[in-house]
Short mmCIF file of C-alpha atoms in Angstrom, two decimals:
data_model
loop_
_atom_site.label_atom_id
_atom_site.label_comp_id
_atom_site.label_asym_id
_atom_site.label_seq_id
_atom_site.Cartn_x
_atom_site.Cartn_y
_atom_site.Cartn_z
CA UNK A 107 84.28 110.23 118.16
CA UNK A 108 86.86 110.27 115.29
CA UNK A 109 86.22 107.04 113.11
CA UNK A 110 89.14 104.65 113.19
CA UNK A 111 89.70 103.23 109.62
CA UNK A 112 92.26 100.64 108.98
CA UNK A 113 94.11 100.44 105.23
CA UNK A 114 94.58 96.61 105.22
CA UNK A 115 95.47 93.78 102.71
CA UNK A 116 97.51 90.71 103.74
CA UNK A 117 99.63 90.26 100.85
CA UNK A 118 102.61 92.49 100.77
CA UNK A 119 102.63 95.38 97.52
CA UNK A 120 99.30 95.89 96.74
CA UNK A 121 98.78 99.74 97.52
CA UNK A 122 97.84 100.01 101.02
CA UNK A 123 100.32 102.98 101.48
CA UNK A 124 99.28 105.14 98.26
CA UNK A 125 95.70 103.97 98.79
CA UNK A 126 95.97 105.28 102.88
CA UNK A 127 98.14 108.53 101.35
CA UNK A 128 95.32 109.32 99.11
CA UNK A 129 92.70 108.56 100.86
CA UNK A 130 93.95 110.85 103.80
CA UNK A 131 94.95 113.89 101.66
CA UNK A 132 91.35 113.13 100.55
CA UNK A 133 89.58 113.74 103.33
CA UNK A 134 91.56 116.36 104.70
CA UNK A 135 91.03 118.12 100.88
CA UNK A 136 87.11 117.38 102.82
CA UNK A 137 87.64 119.65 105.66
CA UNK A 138 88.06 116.81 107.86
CA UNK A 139 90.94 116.38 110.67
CA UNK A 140 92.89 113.52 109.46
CA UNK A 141 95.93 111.89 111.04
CA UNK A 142 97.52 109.01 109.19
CA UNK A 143 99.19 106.56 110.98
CA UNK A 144 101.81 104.32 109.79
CA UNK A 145 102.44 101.20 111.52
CA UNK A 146 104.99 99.39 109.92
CA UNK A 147 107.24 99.35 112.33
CA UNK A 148 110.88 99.13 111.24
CA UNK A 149 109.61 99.43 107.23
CA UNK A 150 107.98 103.11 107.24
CA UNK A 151 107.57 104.30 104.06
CA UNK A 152 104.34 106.68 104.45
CA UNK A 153 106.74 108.95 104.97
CA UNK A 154 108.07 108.62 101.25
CA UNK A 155 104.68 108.54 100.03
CA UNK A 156 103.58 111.44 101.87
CA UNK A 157 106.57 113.52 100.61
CA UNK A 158 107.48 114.83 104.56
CA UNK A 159 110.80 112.02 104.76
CA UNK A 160 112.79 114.57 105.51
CA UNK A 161 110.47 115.87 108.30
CA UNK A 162 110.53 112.96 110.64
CA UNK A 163 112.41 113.49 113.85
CA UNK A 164 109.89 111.41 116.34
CA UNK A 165 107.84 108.65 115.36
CA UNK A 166 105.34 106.26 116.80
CA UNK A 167 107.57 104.00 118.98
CA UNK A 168 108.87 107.11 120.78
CA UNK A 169 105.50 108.37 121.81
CA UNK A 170 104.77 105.09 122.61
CA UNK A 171 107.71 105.00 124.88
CA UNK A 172 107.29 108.52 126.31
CA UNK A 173 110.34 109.80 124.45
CA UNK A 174 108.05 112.04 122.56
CA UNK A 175 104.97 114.14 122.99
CA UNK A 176 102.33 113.49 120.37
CA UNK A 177 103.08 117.08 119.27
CA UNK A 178 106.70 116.63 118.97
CA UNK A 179 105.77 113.41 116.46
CA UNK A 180 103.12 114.33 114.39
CA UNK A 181 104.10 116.08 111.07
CA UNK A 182 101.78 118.62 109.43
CA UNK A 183 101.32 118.33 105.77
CA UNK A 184 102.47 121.02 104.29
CA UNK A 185 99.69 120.96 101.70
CA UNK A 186 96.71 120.89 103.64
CA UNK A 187 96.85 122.21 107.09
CA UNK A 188 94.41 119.79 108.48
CA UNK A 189 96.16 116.55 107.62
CA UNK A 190 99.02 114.92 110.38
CA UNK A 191 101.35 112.06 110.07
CA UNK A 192 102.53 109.79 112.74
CA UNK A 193 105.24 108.11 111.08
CA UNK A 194 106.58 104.56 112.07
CA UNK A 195 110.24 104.00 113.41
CA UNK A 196 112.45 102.77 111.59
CA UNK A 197 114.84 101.03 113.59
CA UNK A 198 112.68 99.55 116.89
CA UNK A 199 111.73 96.56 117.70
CA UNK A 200 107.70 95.56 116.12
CA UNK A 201 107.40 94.06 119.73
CA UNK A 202 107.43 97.92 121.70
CA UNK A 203 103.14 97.98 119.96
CA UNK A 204 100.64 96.26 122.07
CA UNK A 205 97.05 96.45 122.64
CA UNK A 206 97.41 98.95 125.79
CA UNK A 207 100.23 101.46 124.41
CA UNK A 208 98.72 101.80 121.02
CA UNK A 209 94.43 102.08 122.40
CA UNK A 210 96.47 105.30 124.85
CA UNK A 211 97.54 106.88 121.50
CA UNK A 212 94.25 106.07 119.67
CA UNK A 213 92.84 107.33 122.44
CA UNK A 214 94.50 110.82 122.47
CA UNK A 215 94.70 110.96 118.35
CA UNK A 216 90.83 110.67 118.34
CA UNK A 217 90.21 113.93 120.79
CA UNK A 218 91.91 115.72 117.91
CA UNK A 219 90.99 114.61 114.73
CA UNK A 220 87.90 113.09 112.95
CA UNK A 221 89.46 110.23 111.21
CA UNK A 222 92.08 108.01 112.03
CA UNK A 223 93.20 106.14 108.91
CA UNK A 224 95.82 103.53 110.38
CA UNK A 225 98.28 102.28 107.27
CA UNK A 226 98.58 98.51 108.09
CA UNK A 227 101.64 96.50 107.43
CA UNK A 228 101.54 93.38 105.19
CA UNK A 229 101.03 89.67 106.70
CA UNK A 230 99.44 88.43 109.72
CA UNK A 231 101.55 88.66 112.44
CA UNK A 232 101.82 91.43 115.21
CA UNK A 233 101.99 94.59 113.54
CA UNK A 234 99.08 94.14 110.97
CA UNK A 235 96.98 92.81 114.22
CA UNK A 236 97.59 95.62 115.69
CA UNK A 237 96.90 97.95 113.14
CA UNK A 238 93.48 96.64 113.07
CA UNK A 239 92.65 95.86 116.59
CA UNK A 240 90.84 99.14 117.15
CA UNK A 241 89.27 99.81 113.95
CA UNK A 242 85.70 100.53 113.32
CA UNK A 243 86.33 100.42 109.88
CA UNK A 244 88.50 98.26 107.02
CA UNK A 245 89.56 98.94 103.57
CA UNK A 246 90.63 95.67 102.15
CA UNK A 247 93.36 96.62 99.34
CA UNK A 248 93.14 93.94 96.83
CA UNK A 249 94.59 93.76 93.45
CA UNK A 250 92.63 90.97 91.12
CA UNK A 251 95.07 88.22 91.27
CA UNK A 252 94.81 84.68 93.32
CA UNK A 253 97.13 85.11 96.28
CA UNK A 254 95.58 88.85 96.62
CA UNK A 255 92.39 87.83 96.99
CA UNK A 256 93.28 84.63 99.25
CA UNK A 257 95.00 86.94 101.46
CA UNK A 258 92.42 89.44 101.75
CA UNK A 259 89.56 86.47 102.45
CA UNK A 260 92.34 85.68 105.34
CA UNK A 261 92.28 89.68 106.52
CA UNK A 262 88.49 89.55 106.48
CA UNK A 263 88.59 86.39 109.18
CA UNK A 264 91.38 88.22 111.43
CA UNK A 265 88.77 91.31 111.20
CA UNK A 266 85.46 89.50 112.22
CA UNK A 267 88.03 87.33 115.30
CA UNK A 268 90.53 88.89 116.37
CA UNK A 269 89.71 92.66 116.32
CA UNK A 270 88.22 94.76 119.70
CA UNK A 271 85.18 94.71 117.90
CA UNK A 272 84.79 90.85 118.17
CA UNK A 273 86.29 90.33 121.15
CA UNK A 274 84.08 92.72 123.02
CA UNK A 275 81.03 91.72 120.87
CA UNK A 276 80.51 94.75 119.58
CA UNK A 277 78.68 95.40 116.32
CA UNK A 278 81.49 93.88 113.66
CA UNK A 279 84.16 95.83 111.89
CA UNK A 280 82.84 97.48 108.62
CA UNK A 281 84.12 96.10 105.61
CA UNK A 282 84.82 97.91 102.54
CA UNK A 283 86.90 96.28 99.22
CA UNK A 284 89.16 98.41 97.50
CA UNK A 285 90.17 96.88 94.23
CA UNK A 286 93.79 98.69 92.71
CA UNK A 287 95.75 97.88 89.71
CA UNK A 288 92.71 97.29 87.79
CA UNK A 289 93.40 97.11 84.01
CA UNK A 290 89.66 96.67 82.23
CA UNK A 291 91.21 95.71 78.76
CA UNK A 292 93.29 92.59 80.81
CA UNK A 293 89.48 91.42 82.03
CA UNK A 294 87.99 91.89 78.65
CA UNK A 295 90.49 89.49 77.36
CA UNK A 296 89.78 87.24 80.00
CA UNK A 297 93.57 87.73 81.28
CA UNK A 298 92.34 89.07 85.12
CA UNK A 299 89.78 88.64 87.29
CA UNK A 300 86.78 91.15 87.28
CA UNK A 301 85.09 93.56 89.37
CA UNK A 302 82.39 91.03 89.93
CA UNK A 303 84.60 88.00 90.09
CA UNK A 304 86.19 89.90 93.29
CA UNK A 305 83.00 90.84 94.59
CA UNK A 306 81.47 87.27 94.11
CA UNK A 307 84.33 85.54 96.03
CA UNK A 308 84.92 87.95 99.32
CA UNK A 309 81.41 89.05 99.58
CA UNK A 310 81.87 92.35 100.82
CA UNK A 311 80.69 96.08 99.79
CA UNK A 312 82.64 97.84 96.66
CA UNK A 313 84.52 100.61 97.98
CA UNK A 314 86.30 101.35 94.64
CA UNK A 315 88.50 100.57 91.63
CA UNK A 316 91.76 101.93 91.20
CA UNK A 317 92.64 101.11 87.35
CA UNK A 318 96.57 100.09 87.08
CA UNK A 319 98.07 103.72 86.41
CA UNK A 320 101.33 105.34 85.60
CA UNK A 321 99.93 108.02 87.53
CA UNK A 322 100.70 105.98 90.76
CA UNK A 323 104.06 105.68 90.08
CA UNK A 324 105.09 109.32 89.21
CA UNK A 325 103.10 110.45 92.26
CA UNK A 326 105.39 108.05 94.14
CA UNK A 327 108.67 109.91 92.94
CA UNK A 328 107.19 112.58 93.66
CA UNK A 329 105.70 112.39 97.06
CA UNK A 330 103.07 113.79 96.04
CA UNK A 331 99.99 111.47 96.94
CA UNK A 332 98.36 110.49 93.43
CA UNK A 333 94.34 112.10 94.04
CA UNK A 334 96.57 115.31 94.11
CA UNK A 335 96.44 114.48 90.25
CA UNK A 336 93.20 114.90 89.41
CA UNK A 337 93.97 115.13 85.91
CA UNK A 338 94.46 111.50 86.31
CA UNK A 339 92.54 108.30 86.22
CA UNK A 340 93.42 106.98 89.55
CA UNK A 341 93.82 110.33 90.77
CA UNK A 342 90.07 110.77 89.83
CA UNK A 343 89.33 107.31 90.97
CA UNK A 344 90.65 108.00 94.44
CA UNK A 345 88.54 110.79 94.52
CA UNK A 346 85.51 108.82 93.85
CA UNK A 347 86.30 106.47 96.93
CA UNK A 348 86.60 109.40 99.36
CA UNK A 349 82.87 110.19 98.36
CA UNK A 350 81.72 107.24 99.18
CA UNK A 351 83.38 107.02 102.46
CA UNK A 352 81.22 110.13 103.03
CA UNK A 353 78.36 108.42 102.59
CA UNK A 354 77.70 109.41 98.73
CA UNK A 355 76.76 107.56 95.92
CA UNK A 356 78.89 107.74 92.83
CA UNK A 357 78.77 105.81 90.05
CA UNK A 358 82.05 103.40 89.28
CA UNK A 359 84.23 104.53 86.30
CA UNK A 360 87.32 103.18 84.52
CA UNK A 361 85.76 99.72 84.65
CA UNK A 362 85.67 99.55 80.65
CA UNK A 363 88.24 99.03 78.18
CA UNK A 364 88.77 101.96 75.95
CA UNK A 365 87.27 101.16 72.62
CA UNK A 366 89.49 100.62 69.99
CA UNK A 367 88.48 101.88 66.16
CA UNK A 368 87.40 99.53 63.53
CA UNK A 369 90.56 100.68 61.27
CA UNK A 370 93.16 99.44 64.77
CA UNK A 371 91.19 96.36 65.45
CA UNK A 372 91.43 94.91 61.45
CA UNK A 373 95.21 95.93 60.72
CA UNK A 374 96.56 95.79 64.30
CA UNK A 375 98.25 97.81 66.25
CA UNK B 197 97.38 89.25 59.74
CA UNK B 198 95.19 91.12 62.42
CA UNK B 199 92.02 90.37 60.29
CA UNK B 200 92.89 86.39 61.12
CA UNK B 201 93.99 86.41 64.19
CA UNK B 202 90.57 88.61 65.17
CA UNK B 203 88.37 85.42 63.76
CA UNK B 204 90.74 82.90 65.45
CA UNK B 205 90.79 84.43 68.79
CA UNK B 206 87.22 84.34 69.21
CA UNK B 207 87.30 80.67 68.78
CA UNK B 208 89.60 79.70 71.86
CA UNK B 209 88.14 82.11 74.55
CA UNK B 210 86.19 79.52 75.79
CA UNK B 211 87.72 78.92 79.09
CA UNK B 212 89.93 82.27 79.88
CA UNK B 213 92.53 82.24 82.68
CA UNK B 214 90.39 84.37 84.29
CA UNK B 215 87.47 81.83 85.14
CA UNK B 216 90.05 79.50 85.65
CA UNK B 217 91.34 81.85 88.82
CA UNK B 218 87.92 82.62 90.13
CA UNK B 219 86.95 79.11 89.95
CA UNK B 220 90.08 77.88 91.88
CA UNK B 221 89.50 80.89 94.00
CA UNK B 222 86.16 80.35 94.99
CA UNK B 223 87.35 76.35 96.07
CA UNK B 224 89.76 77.35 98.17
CA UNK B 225 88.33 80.83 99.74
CA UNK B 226 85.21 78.51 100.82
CA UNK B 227 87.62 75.86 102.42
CA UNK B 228 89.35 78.24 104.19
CA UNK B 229 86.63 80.08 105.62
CA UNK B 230 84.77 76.67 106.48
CA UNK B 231 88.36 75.57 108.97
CA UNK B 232 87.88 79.03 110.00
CA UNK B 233 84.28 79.02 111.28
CA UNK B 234 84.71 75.42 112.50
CA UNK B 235 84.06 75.39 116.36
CA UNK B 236 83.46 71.72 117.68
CA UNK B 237 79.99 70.62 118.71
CA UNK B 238 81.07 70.05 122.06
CA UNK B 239 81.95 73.89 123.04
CA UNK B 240 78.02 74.82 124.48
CA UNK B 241 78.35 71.73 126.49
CA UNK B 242 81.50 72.53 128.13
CA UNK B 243 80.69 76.31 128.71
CA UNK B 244 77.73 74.99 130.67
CA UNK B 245 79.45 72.87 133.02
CA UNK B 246 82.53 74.57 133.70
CA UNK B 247 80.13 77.37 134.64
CA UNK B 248 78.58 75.21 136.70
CA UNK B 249 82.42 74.44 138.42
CA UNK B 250 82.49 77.54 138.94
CA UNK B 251 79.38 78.03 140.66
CA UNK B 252 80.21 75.80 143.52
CA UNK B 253 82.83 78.35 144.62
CA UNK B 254 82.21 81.53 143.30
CA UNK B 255 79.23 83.77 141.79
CA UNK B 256 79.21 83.96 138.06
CA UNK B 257 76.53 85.07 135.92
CA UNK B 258 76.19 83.39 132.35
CA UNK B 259 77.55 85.67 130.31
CA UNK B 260 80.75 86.21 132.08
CA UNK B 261 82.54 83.26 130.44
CA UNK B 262 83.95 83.06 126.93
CA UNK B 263 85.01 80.53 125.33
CA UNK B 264 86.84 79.74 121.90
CA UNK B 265 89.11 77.67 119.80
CA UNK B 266 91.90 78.84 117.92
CA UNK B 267 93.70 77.06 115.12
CA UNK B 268 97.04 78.70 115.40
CA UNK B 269 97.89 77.33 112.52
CA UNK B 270 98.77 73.41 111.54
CA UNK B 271 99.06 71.10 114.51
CA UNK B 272 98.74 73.93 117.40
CA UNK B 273 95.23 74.65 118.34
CA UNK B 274 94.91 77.06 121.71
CA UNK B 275 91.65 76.44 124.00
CA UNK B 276 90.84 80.27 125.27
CA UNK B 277 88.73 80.62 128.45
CA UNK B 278 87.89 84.28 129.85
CA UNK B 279 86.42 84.23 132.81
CA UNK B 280 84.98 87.45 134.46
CA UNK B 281 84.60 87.60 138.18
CA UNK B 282 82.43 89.75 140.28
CA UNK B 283 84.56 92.44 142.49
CA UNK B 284 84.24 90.97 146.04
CA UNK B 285 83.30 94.14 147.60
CA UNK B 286 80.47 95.21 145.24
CA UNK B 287 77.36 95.24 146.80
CA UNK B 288 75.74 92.25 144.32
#
């Protein structure tokens, strides 16, 4: 049974697509068949992420609406062999998703591959209710700022409502917090919420930090998912979080400030 | 004058921005999550006796009724029943 994990936030820009690109390329780096789904309908943009843009000739909607074998839409990364996307349209209707058409898919992804890792769209409304209707798992992207962490506390009552899971009674949806654009020396300062603060107010398990990067950017450009750079901190921190999801324990890192020299500190600078 | 500003800034770190946020935060994130949770006393009661409606024309076990209120947001709250029947032709 391949696990179905959903890449989920609420607010709008917070890095659910680089956090789902990574943490697919991740697994699949694992030995693991991964498919990454993207279901922003109408605003696709794993595609960019992923680098394979220019490899999208089917997408989601059509193999919803038969226009498309799964084959025909799923796109191979050409990096590792045992990674597939399933882009999102970019011109359909949201309204062609619903709970029957997308469980068939789910349905048919999971006989192939291991994990399912389903890139949510921002907000409430259809799309990001569909995206995690049939999850068994959640990563709740949340960056440490007020209406980030509001919206995630709002994502974490959709998950324990309005999911299969809950309406079937099932055991709940498991929760994991994934904190990005973490800056350590901001929370020193007192400037941005910490680690703690986060954990304190939505009361679910620590997946990982992501500390602000240029990294993430450049990997963007690039399309080249940023755990590819594993020279880099969020590269490296990415990496961490894919451990975990397997189960490990690894200590956090990039949680501190780097320490500045006694020379810096008393003349500035 | 980094020296100076290092003693001064000490001084007014009392409350940061930062405690102000998670303090704020933690108000309304228990709010919220108390509307959520909110179903009215009255929901056990009516479960039983619609079941017990039901009863007088159909067989129903206990379980095979749901039951739940949704705030939809503002002024528009849905009452959801689910009712599972029995296939006719089944043997029980």
């Amino acid at each position: 049974m391949a696990r179905i994990i959903v890449v989920t936030s609420g607010k709008g820009g917070v890095g659910k697509t680089t956090s789902s690109a990574a943490i697919g390329i991740g697994l699949a780096l694992k030995g693991h068949k991964v498919v990454l789904i993207d279901f922003d309908i109408g605003l696709r943009n794993l595609d960019l992420i992923m680098g394979c843009e220019r490899r999208v000739v089917y997408d989601f909607v059509n193999v919803i609406n038969g226009e498309a074998t799964l084959n025909q839409a799923l796109i191979k990364d050409k990096r590792v062999s045992s990674l597939s996307i399933l882009p999102a349209s970019q011109t359909r209707d949201k309204d062609a998703l619903n709970k029957e058409n997308v469980g068939k898919v789910l349905e048919d992804l999971g006989e192939r591959f291991d994990y399912i890792i389903c890139d949510s769209p921002a907000g409430i409304e259809a799309g990001a209710m569909m995206a995690l209707y049939y999850a068994d798992e959640a990563i709740v992207t949340t960056n440490p700022e007020v209406s980030s962490v509001r919206d995630s506390d709002r994502i974490l009552g959709m998950l324990s409502s309005r999911s299969r899971r809950a309406e079937l009674g099932l055991e709940p949806i498991k929760e994991h917090l994934l904190l990005t654009r973490y800056s350590p020396k901001r929370v020193e300062e007192g400037e941005m919420l910490s680690v703690e603060d986060v954990e304190d107010i939505l009361a679910i398990p620590l997946l990982g930090v992501i500390p602000e990067s240029q990294a993430v950017l450049k990997a963007s450009n690039a399309g080249e998912p940023v755990i590819l750079d594993t020279e880099s901190d969020a590269g490296k921190a990415y990496q961490d979080v894919i451990d975990r999801l397997l189960g490990e324990t690894v200590e956090f890192r990039f949680l501190l400030a780097e320490k500045k020299g006694i020379l810096s500190r008393l003349f500035g600078g | 004058m980094a020296l100076l500003d290092y003693f001064l800034r000490k001084k007014e770190k009392q409350v940061t921005t930062a405690s102000k946020a998670k303090e704020r935060l933690q108000i309304i994130v228990a709010h919220e999550r108390n509307n959520r949770n909110k179903q009215p006393d009255y929901l056990p009661q009516l479960t039983e006796d619609i079941l017990n409606v039901l009863r007088k024309y159909v067989q129903v076990s206990d379980n095979s009724l749901s039951i739940n209120l949704d705030n939809k947001g503002g002024e528009l709250n849905v009452l959801e029943l689910n009712i599972e029947l029995q296939d006719e032709n089944s043997p029980d």
